[in-house]
Amino acid sequence: MKSYSKYIWFNTKKKQEFINITPEVEIALRESRIKEGLCLVNAMHITASVFINDDEQGLHRDFELWLDNLVPSSVRYKHNLTGEDNARAHLKRTILGRGVVVAVTQGRLDFGPWEQIFYGEFDGQRRKRVLIKIVGD
Amino acid sequence: MKSYSKYIWFNTKKKQEFINITPEVEIALRESRIKEGLCLVNAMHITASVFINDDEQGLHRDFELWLDNLVPSSVRYKHNLTGEDNARAHLKRTILGRGVVVAVTQGRLDFGPWEQIFYGEFDGQRRKRVLIKIVGD
Amino acid sequence: MKSYSKYIWFNTKKKQEFINITPEVEIALRESRIKEGLCLVNAMHITASVFINDDEQGLHRDFELWLDNLVPSSVRYKHNLTGEDNARAHLKRTILGRGVVVAVTQGRLDFGPWEQIFYGEFDGQRRKRVLIKIVGD
């Protein structure tokens, strides 16, 4: 069994941002030389997500508005009493998820027609990491 | 390390439907001859889910009503301005999740007493695929 | 490829409780002697979660209040017509997730600075299990 690890860094301009990281994951997969196995991609910070969906700007705006609604700004979050201001980012990341596991088949990400991998930042404007871990043969 | 891939197709009669796919995953596991490892099962389309829960009709109806509420029909979703009508399906699938990773132990899905794997369709009545990928020894 | 399975039991004092299980997962990882691979940790019951977030009491209270809101007590859930009273626990567990996959790198959980693994119980006061499955070399 082979394994390969790669860390990619982000420092988004906006507090909240969705970035298509499929090309970076494909590069890591080629570097790994793994042909059959599993590829884990996860945020290493607890106010960010890695998720799979469509690369469509309108849908991403729908995600943002929907999450704003599901995690209301009107609540007085206890986490923010510790001096933090990112309680909502923790909850929003919970909805989109910490990470994804993708099958690797014949040296490629085994994806359906519209699947793309996104980094979802909810508390940006500082350096944060994503881990790509590929195991297989 | 061995690996095994299998694709199963769905074309649901209803727009929204939950289907117990545990038997199909068990068949794929036997075909793989893998005794110890991990089994990834994921929707290959971004308006469908694969999730684990109880095989109880009342609970499934609760899921449907709950998701209808969490993803309101009254919102004017921007994704639907592209000519699509399935923005809500994208958001609902996000709650139930794209897929699951199940342990394989002694040649079996290593499940608790009530765990069953479901395909969750939110934009059906057309052909869609699920991927089963098993890696191990 | 090596693999290692371990089951850990819980019987929480309260109906709802979050428990940091990172130390137990680290012990299992040392026992496995696996240096590179993937570690799956999942609830084996469908009214409990395993998730990764911050070990901060205020945030955990925010999670509880947020889930109480997202899964309202005022709804007459159909699952509860079967004699059960835990429909809300099934839905809450869906938000926090069934389990996590963590990379193993150089014999350690490959975590960012604040990542910790929690067992999330939503229907406690009875014996329930979590599975730790590690595969790799």
Tab-separated table of C-alpha atoms in Angstrom:
chain	number	residue	atom	x	y	z
A	1	MET	CA	0.000	0.000	0.000
A	2	LYS	CA	1.200	3.485	-0.901
A	3	SER	CA	0.211	6.699	0.817
A	4	TYR	CA	0.669	10.343	-0.047
A	5	SER	CA	0.014	13.515	1.961
A	6	LYS	CA	-0.181	17.079	0.747
A	7	TYR	CA	-1.185	20.272	2.533
A	8	ILE	CA	-2.580	23.234	0.657
A	9	TRP	CA	-2.850	26.700	2.189
A	10	PHE	CA	-5.532	29.342	1.861
A	11	ASN	CA	-5.779	32.963	2.896
A	12	THR	CA	-9.066	34.212	1.497
A	13	LYS	CA	-9.731	37.890	0.786
A	14	LYS	CA	-13.276	37.655	2.121
A	15	LYS	CA	-14.483	36.274	5.452
A	16	GLN	CA	-16.630	33.765	3.552
A	17	GLU	CA	-15.621	32.204	0.250
A	18	PHE	CA	-16.014	28.985	-1.800
A	19	ILE	CA	-13.001	27.878	-3.868
A	20	ASN	CA	-12.933	25.041	-6.405
A	21	ILE	CA	-9.944	22.886	-5.364
A	22	THR	CA	-10.524	19.993	-7.790
A	23	PRO	CA	-7.432	20.902	-9.882
A	24	GLU	CA	-5.190	20.856	-6.767
A	25	VAL	CA	-6.569	17.458	-5.734
A	26	GLU	CA	-5.985	16.097	-9.251
A	27	ILE	CA	-2.369	17.321	-9.151
A	28	ALA	CA	-1.835	15.620	-5.778
A	29	LEU	CA	-3.326	12.420	-7.182
A	30	ARG	CA	-0.907	12.445	-10.123
A	31	GLU	CA	2.012	13.112	-7.765
A	32	SER	CA	0.945	10.161	-5.603
A	33	ARG	CA	1.103	7.711	-8.547
A	34	ILE	CA	-1.750	5.842	-6.857
A	35	LYS	CA	-4.129	4.193	-9.325
A	36	GLU	CA	-6.664	2.476	-7.057
A	37	GLY	CA	-7.635	3.602	-3.572
A	38	LEU	CA	-9.263	6.347	-1.536
A	39	CYS	CA	-8.573	10.072	-1.391
A	40	LEU	CA	-9.491	11.994	1.765
A	41	VAL	CA	-9.691	15.781	1.516
A	42	ASN	CA	-10.477	17.687	4.708
A	43	ALA	CA	-10.265	21.138	6.230
A	44	MET	CA	-7.752	21.204	9.119
A	45	HIS	CA	-9.614	24.088	10.768
A	46	ILE	CA	-12.978	23.866	12.479
A	47	THR	CA	-14.521	26.926	10.825
A	48	ALA	CA	-14.011	25.679	7.255
A	49	SER	CA	-15.462	22.899	5.090
A	50	VAL	CA	-14.523	20.695	2.188
A	51	PHE	CA	-17.572	19.557	0.220
A	52	ILE	CA	-18.637	18.305	-3.197
A	53	ASN	CA	-21.247	20.024	-5.320
A	54	ASP	CA	-21.785	21.937	-8.553
A	55	ASP	CA	-19.474	24.752	-9.759
A	56	GLU	CA	-22.305	27.229	-10.311
A	57	GLN	CA	-22.171	30.757	-8.875
A	58	GLY	CA	-25.922	31.046	-8.314
A	59	LEU	CA	-25.951	27.825	-6.307
A	60	HIS	CA	-23.035	29.048	-4.194
A	61	ARG	CA	-24.956	32.238	-3.424
A	62	ASP	CA	-27.951	30.041	-2.484
A	63	PHE	CA	-25.687	28.110	-0.089
A	64	GLU	CA	-24.532	31.345	1.553
A	65	LEU	CA	-28.037	32.758	2.026
A	66	TRP	CA	-29.370	29.400	3.213
A	67	LEU	CA	-26.602	29.026	5.807
A	68	ASP	CA	-27.127	32.622	6.978
A	69	ASN	CA	-30.704	31.623	7.633
A	70	LEU	CA	-30.002	28.242	9.267
A	71	VAL	CA	-27.454	29.846	11.611
A	72	PRO	CA	-29.124	33.124	12.563
A	73	SER	CA	-27.087	36.232	13.370
A	74	SER	CA	-29.672	37.256	15.983
A	75	VAL	CA	-28.676	34.523	18.482
A	76	ARG	CA	-26.242	35.389	21.307
A	77	TYR	CA	-23.833	32.457	20.893
A	78	LYS	CA	-22.029	31.368	24.047
A	79	HIS	CA	-18.837	30.569	22.139
A	80	ASN	CA	-18.516	34.276	21.382
A	81	LEU	CA	-18.438	35.066	25.128
A	82	THR	CA	-14.907	33.570	25.155
A	83	GLY	CA	-13.679	36.514	23.066
A	84	GLU	CA	-14.234	34.718	19.749
A	85	ASP	CA	-16.592	36.062	17.094
A	86	ASN	CA	-16.806	32.945	14.912
A	87	ALA	CA	-19.511	30.762	16.539
A	88	ARG	CA	-21.623	30.965	13.375
A	89	ALA	CA	-18.653	29.789	11.280
A	90	HIS	CA	-18.400	26.624	13.441
A	91	LEU	CA	-22.089	25.851	12.901
A	92	LYS	CA	-22.097	26.651	9.177
A	93	ARG	CA	-19.105	24.389	8.603
A	94	THR	CA	-21.040	21.602	10.341
A	95	ILE	CA	-23.749	21.771	7.655
A	96	LEU	CA	-21.355	21.616	4.673
A	97	GLY	CA	-19.075	19.079	6.388
A	98	ARG	CA	-15.428	18.781	7.399
A	99	GLY	CA	-14.320	16.771	4.385
A	100	VAL	CA	-14.944	14.216	1.672
A	101	VAL	CA	-13.677	10.778	0.724
A	102	VAL	CA	-13.370	10.214	-3.023
A	103	ALA	CA	-12.692	6.922	-4.807
A	104	VAL	CA	-9.592	6.692	-6.992
A	105	THR	CA	-10.126	4.415	-10.024
A	106	GLN	CA	-7.598	3.915	-12.834
A	107	GLY	CA	-5.608	6.871	-11.575
A	108	ARG	CA	-8.520	9.350	-11.583
A	109	LEU	CA	-10.998	10.828	-9.130
A	110	ASP	CA	-14.030	8.599	-9.723
A	111	PHE	CA	-16.592	11.372	-10.172
A	112	GLY	CA	-20.040	11.779	-11.660
A	113	PRO	CA	-20.604	14.405	-14.367
A	114	TRP	CA	-20.933	17.517	-12.159
A	115	GLU	CA	-18.977	16.630	-9.033
A	116	GLN	CA	-16.377	19.227	-8.038
A	117	ILE	CA	-14.541	19.632	-4.714
A	118	PHE	CA	-14.794	22.970	-2.893
A	119	TYR	CA	-13.060	24.573	0.024
A	120	GLY	CA	-15.691	26.457	2.040
A	121	GLU	CA	-14.253	29.224	4.185
A	122	PHE	CA	-16.453	30.748	6.910
A	123	ASP	CA	-13.857	32.629	8.957
A	124	GLY	CA	-11.228	33.691	6.473
A	125	GLN	CA	-8.657	36.431	5.999
A	126	ARG	CA	-6.018	34.323	7.732
A	127	ARG	CA	-3.841	31.334	6.772
A	128	LYS	CA	-5.591	27.963	6.923
A	129	ARG	CA	-4.858	24.486	5.594
A	130	VAL	CA	-6.511	21.612	3.763
A	131	LEU	CA	-5.120	18.070	3.921
A	132	ILE	CA	-5.139	15.722	0.943
A	133	LYS	CA	-4.378	12.119	1.925
A	134	ILE	CA	-4.368	9.382	-0.680
A	135	VAL	CA	-3.956	5.681	0.153
A	136	GLY	CA	-3.931	2.778	-2.277
A	137	ASP	CA	-1.791	1.038	-4.867
B	1	MET	CA	-4.120	-4.264	-1.155
B	2	LYS	CA	-7.175	-5.179	-3.199
B	3	SER	CA	-9.761	-2.781	-4.558
B	4	TYR	CA	-13.168	-3.249	-6.123
B	5	SER	CA	-15.523	-0.791	-7.853
B	6	LYS	CA	-19.173	-1.212	-8.686
B	7	TYR	CA	-21.716	1.236	-10.062
B	8	ILE	CA	-25.423	0.829	-9.413
B	9	TRP	CA	-28.070	2.712	-11.375
B	10	PHE	CA	-31.349	4.231	-10.225
B	11	ASN	CA	-34.304	5.740	-12.044
B	12	THR	CA	-36.862	6.493	-9.364
B	13	LYS	CA	-40.567	6.750	-10.121
B	14	LYS	CA	-40.988	9.712	-7.805
B	15	LYS	CA	-38.990	12.962	-7.718
B	16	GLN	CA	-38.040	12.193	-4.115
B	17	GLU	CA	-37.458	8.679	-2.796
B	18	PHE	CA	-35.400	6.761	-0.211
B	19	ILE	CA	-34.214	3.265	-1.208
B	20	ASN	CA	-32.507	0.715	1.062
B	21	ILE	CA	-29.345	-0.302	-0.824
B	22	THR	CA	-27.765	-2.406	1.943
B	23	PRO	CA	-28.344	-5.679	0.022
B	24	GLU	CA	-26.571	-4.291	-3.092
B	25	VAL	CA	-23.606	-3.165	-1.002
B	26	GLU	CA	-23.411	-6.594	0.671
B	27	ILE	CA	-23.390	-8.280	-2.742
B	28	ALA	CA	-20.566	-5.991	-3.921
B	29	LEU	CA	-18.629	-6.794	-0.746
B	30	ARG	CA	-18.917	-10.544	-1.381
B	31	GLU	CA	-17.842	-10.044	-5.013
B	32	SER	CA	-14.783	-8.077	-3.845
B	33	ARG	CA	-13.555	-10.943	-1.637
B	34	ILE	CA	-12.182	-8.253	0.702
B	35	LYS	CA	-12.250	-9.258	4.383
B	36	GLU	CA	-10.717	-6.225	6.134
B	37	GLY	CA	-10.845	-2.669	4.891
B	38	LEU	CA	-13.084	0.274	4.098
B	39	CYS	CA	-16.155	0.534	1.884
B	40	LEU	CA	-17.077	3.912	0.401
B	41	VAL	CA	-20.599	4.333	-0.961
B	42	ASN	CA	-21.470	7.668	-2.555
B	43	ALA	CA	-23.961	9.301	-4.875
B	44	MET	CA	-22.298	10.358	-8.147
B	45	HIS	CA	-24.858	13.141	-8.637
B	46	ILE	CA	-25.095	16.329	-6.636
B	47	THR	CA	-28.833	16.200	-6.003
B	48	ALA	CA	-28.778	12.779	-4.311
B	49	SER	CA	-27.475	11.360	-1.031
B	50	VAL	CA	-26.214	8.143	0.447
B	51	PHE	CA	-26.781	7.984	4.200
B	52	ILE	CA	-27.132	5.529	7.069
B	53	ASN	CA	-30.161	5.400	9.319
B	54	ASP	CA	-33.127	3.243	10.334
B	55	ASP	CA	-35.343	1.382	7.837
B	56	GLU	CA	-38.593	2.779	9.228
B	57	GLN	CA	-41.206	4.384	6.989
B	58	GLY	CA	-42.400	6.898	9.588
B	59	LEU	CA	-38.865	8.154	10.126
B	60	HIS	CA	-38.363	8.517	6.374
B	61	ARG	CA	-41.524	10.611	6.172
B	62	ASP	CA	-40.139	12.696	9.079
B	63	PHE	CA	-36.938	13.232	7.082
B	64	GLU	CA	-38.928	14.434	4.059
B	65	LEU	CA	-41.078	16.884	6.008
B	66	TRP	CA	-38.080	18.127	7.985
B	67	LEU	CA	-36.034	18.757	4.829
B	68	ASP	CA	-39.015	20.511	3.190
B	69	ASN	CA	-38.965	22.841	6.159
B	70	LEU	CA	-35.190	23.364	6.347
B	71	VAL	CA	-35.066	24.158	2.621
B	72	PRO	CA	-38.174	26.298	2.124
B	73	SER	CA	-40.054	26.309	-1.183
B	74	SER	CA	-40.867	30.014	-0.709
B	75	VAL	CA	-37.286	31.183	-1.409
B	76	ARG	CA	-36.362	32.362	-4.927
B	77	TYR	CA	-33.174	30.321	-5.402
B	78	LYS	CA	-30.601	31.851	-7.741
B	79	HIS	CA	-29.567	28.446	-9.085
B	80	ASN	CA	-33.040	28.150	-10.611
B	81	LEU	CA	-32.453	31.335	-12.639
B	82	THR	CA	-30.054	29.247	-14.788
B	83	GLY	CA	-33.027	27.258	-16.130
B	84	GLU	CA	-32.701	24.542	-13.475
B	85	ASP	CA	-35.510	23.761	-11.031
B	86	ASN	CA	-33.522	21.666	-8.574
B	87	ALA	CA	-31.839	24.148	-6.199
B	88	ARG	CA	-33.707	22.669	-3.247
B	89	ALA	CA	-32.481	19.174	-4.171
B	90	HIS	CA	-28.854	20.408	-3.952
B	91	LEU	CA	-29.453	21.814	-0.459
B	92	LYS	CA	-31.419	18.823	0.823
B	93	ARG	CA	-28.698	16.439	-0.317
B	94	THR	CA	-26.210	18.545	1.652
B	95	ILE	CA	-28.076	17.782	4.895
B	96	LEU	CA	-28.229	14.006	4.358
B	97	GLY	CA	-24.713	13.868	2.900
B	98	ARG	CA	-23.000	12.714	-0.293
B	99	GLY	CA	-21.901	9.337	1.018
B	100	VAL	CA	-20.724	7.051	3.793
B	101	VAL	CA	-17.600	5.115	4.693
B	102	VAL	CA	-18.269	1.748	6.325
B	103	ALA	CA	-15.739	-0.544	7.995
B	104	VAL	CA	-15.344	-4.062	6.595
B	105	THR	CA	-14.500	-6.597	9.321
B	106	GLN	CA	-14.241	-10.361	8.771
B	107	GLY	CA	-15.855	-9.977	5.353
B	108	ARG	CA	-18.933	-8.113	6.594
B	109	LEU	CA	-20.177	-4.518	6.855
B	110	ASP	CA	-19.305	-3.706	10.462
B	111	PHE	CA	-22.686	-2.323	11.487
B	112	GLY	CA	-24.587	-1.662	14.687
B	113	PRO	CA	-28.015	-3.264	15.194
B	114	TRP	CA	-30.125	-0.820	13.138
B	115	GLU	CA	-27.711	0.623	10.613
B	116	GLN	CA	-28.902	0.416	7.000
B	117	ILE	CA	-27.607	2.262	3.913
B	118	PHE	CA	-30.043	4.360	1.896
B	119	TYR	CA	-29.973	6.083	-1.446
B	120	GLY	CA	-31.748	9.426	-1.048
B	121	GLU	CA	-33.061	10.833	-4.316
B	122	PHE	CA	-34.167	14.488	-4.408
B	123	ASP	CA	-34.382	15.068	-8.179
B	124	GLY	CA	-35.365	11.731	-9.616
B	125	GLN	CA	-37.202	10.330	-12.618
B	126	ARG	CA	-33.945	10.074	-14.539
B	127	ARG	CA	-30.956	7.694	-14.564
B	128	LYS	CA	-28.424	8.296	-11.793
B	129	ARG	CA	-25.551	6.312	-10.324
B	130	VAL	CA	-24.104	5.285	-6.974
B	131	LEU	CA	-20.468	4.201	-6.614
B	132	ILE	CA	-19.372	1.405	-4.284
B	133	LYS	CA	-15.590	1.350	-3.765
B	134	ILE	CA	-14.028	-1.219	-1.444
B	135	VAL	CA	-10.326	-1.242	-0.537
B	136	GLY	CA	-8.542	-3.676	1.770
B	137	ASP	CA	-7.235	-7.228	1.943
C	1	MET	CA	-1.944	-3.604	4.446
C	2	LYS	CA	-2.726	-3.808	8.154
C	3	SER	CA	-6.108	-3.244	9.756
C	4	TYR	CA	-7.249	-2.762	13.321
C	5	SER	CA	-10.732	-2.620	14.883
C	6	LYS	CA	-11.729	-1.426	18.307
C	7	TYR	CA	-15.135	-0.878	19.855
C	8	ILE	CA	-15.673	1.582	22.683
C	9	TRP	CA	-18.806	1.629	24.814
C	10	PHE	CA	-20.767	4.541	26.251
C	11	ASN	CA	-23.592	4.798	28.722
C	12	THR	CA	-24.149	8.505	29.253
C	13	LYS	CA	-25.734	9.913	32.404
C	14	LYS	CA	-27.734	12.450	30.450
C	15	LYS	CA	-29.998	11.906	27.438
C	16	GLN	CA	-27.803	14.308	25.449
C	17	GLU	CA	-24.055	14.603	25.917
C	18	PHE	CA	-20.841	15.408	24.005
C	19	ILE	CA	-17.714	13.465	24.995
C	20	ASN	CA	-14.167	14.104	23.758
C	21	ILE	CA	-12.934	10.690	22.525
C	22	THR	CA	-9.650	11.873	20.969
C	23	PRO	CA	-7.566	10.135	23.678
C	24	GLU	CA	-9.314	6.789	23.043
C	25	VAL	CA	-8.736	7.094	19.297
C	26	GLU	CA	-5.049	7.909	19.888
C	27	ILE	CA	-4.693	4.825	22.094
C	28	ALA	CA	-6.278	2.648	19.393
C	29	LEU	CA	-3.911	4.147	16.818
C	30	ARG	CA	-0.867	3.258	18.947
C	31	GLU	CA	-2.231	-0.270	19.468
C	32	SER	CA	-2.661	-0.665	15.693
C	33	ARG	CA	1.026	0.142	15.008
C	34	ILE	CA	-0.175	1.708	11.743
C	35	LYS	CA	1.948	4.678	10.627
C	36	GLU	CA	0.303	5.733	7.349
C	37	GLY	CA	-3.344	5.246	6.438
C	38	LEU	CA	-6.916	6.182	7.281
C	39	CYS	CA	-8.820	6.012	10.562
C	40	LEU	CA	-12.611	5.742	10.478
C	41	VAL	CA	-14.504	6.535	13.677
C	42	ASN	CA	-18.277	6.120	13.614
C	43	ALA	CA	-21.262	5.752	15.894
C	44	MET	CA	-22.811	2.282	15.560
C	45	HIS	CA	-26.223	3.621	16.592
C	46	ILE	CA	-28.457	5.852	14.530
C	47	THR	CA	-29.244	8.352	17.273
C	48	ALA	CA	-25.617	9.264	17.973
C	49	SER	CA	-22.858	11.111	16.118
C	50	VAL	CA	-19.102	11.224	15.867
C	51	PHE	CA	-17.857	14.645	14.737
C	52	ILE	CA	-14.802	16.895	14.822
C	53	ASN	CA	-14.835	20.367	16.288
C	54	ASP	CA	-13.467	22.498	19.121
C	55	ASP	CA	-13.322	21.348	22.766
C	56	GLU	CA	-15.058	24.441	24.121
C	57	GLN	CA	-18.032	24.189	26.477
C	58	GLY	CA	-19.757	27.341	25.198
C	59	LEU	CA	-19.629	26.061	21.633
C	60	HIS	CA	-21.081	22.719	22.723
C	61	ARG	CA	-23.967	24.530	24.392
C	62	ASP	CA	-24.439	26.489	21.138
C	63	PHE	CA	-24.626	23.189	19.255
C	64	GLU	CA	-27.306	21.891	21.627
C	65	LEU	CA	-29.478	25.010	21.417
C	66	TRP	CA	-29.024	25.234	17.644
C	67	LEU	CA	-30.039	21.583	17.140
C	68	ASP	CA	-33.039	22.051	19.446
C	69	ASN	CA	-34.119	24.816	17.100
C	70	LEU	CA	-33.396	23.022	13.826
C	71	VAL	CA	-35.318	19.951	15.009
C	72	PRO	CA	-38.332	21.489	16.752
C	73	SER	CA	-40.016	19.735	19.670
C	74	SER	CA	-43.408	21.066	18.534
C	75	VAL	CA	-43.631	18.733	15.496
C	76	ARG	CA	-45.585	15.466	15.796
C	77	TYR	CA	-42.961	13.094	14.364
C	78	LYS	CA	-44.342	9.974	12.678
C	79	HIS	CA	-41.441	7.835	13.919
C	80	ASN	CA	-42.730	8.384	17.449
C	81	LEU	CA	-46.090	6.802	16.508
C	82	THR	CA	-44.246	3.443	16.454
C	83	GLY	CA	-43.793	3.634	20.226
C	84	GLU	CA	-40.385	5.332	19.987
C	85	ASP	CA	-39.712	8.756	21.473
C	86	ASN	CA	-36.407	9.450	19.733
C	87	ALA	CA	-37.327	10.876	16.311
C	88	ARG	CA	-35.560	14.141	17.130
C	89	ALA	CA	-32.393	12.243	18.073
C	90	HIS	CA	-32.331	10.654	14.578
C	91	LEU	CA	-32.592	14.067	12.924
C	92	LYS	CA	-30.073	15.782	15.210
C	93	ARG	CA	-27.518	13.056	14.584
C	94	THR	CA	-27.974	13.660	10.846
C	95	ILE	CA	-26.760	17.256	11.243
C	96	LEU	CA	-23.622	16.368	13.227
C	97	GLY	CA	-22.947	13.250	11.144
C	98	ARG	CA	-22.459	9.527	11.679
C	99	GLY	CA	-18.681	9.566	11.693
C	100	VAL	CA	-15.364	10.942	10.528
C	101	VAL	CA	-12.380	9.748	8.501
C	102	VAL	CA	-9.037	11.013	9.772
C	103	ALA	CA	-5.661	10.739	8.027
C	104	VAL	CA	-2.879	8.881	9.841
C	105	THR	CA	0.569	10.354	9.091
C	106	GLN	CA	3.830	9.245	10.750
C	107	GLY	CA	1.838	7.315	13.351
C	108	ARG	CA	-0.341	10.245	14.437
C	109	LEU	CA	-3.835	11.618	13.751
C	110	ASP	CA	-3.070	14.279	11.128
C	111	PHE	CA	-4.978	17.126	12.760
C	112	GLY	CA	-5.065	20.897	12.585
C	113	PRO	CA	-4.487	22.923	15.776
C	114	TRP	CA	-7.993	22.694	17.277
C	115	GLU	CA	-9.418	19.482	15.851
C	116	GLN	CA	-10.811	17.084	18.455
C	117	ILE	CA	-13.102	14.068	17.981
C	118	PHE	CA	-16.394	13.967	19.880
C	119	TYR	CA	-19.042	11.385	20.542
C	120	GLY	CA	-22.418	13.117	20.325
C	121	GLU	CA	-25.166	11.296	22.180
C	122	PHE	CA	-28.793	12.297	21.527
C	123	ASP	CA	-30.641	9.351	23.069
C	124	GLY	CA	-28.465	8.227	25.933
C	125	GLN	CA	-28.761	6.504	29.284
C	126	ARG	CA	-28.217	3.125	27.655
C	127	ARG	CA	-25.206	1.182	26.341
C	128	LYS	CA	-24.052	2.211	22.870
C	129	ARG	CA	-20.919	1.648	20.809
C	130	VAL	CA	-18.447	3.536	18.648
C	131	LEU	CA	-16.258	1.746	16.086
C	132	ILE	CA	-12.644	2.718	15.414
C	133	LYS	CA	-11.272	1.121	12.226
C	134	ILE	CA	-7.750	1.856	11.088
C	135	VAL	CA	-6.293	0.645	7.789
C	136	GLY	CA	-2.807	1.276	6.422
C	137	ASP	CA	0.807	0.226	6.836
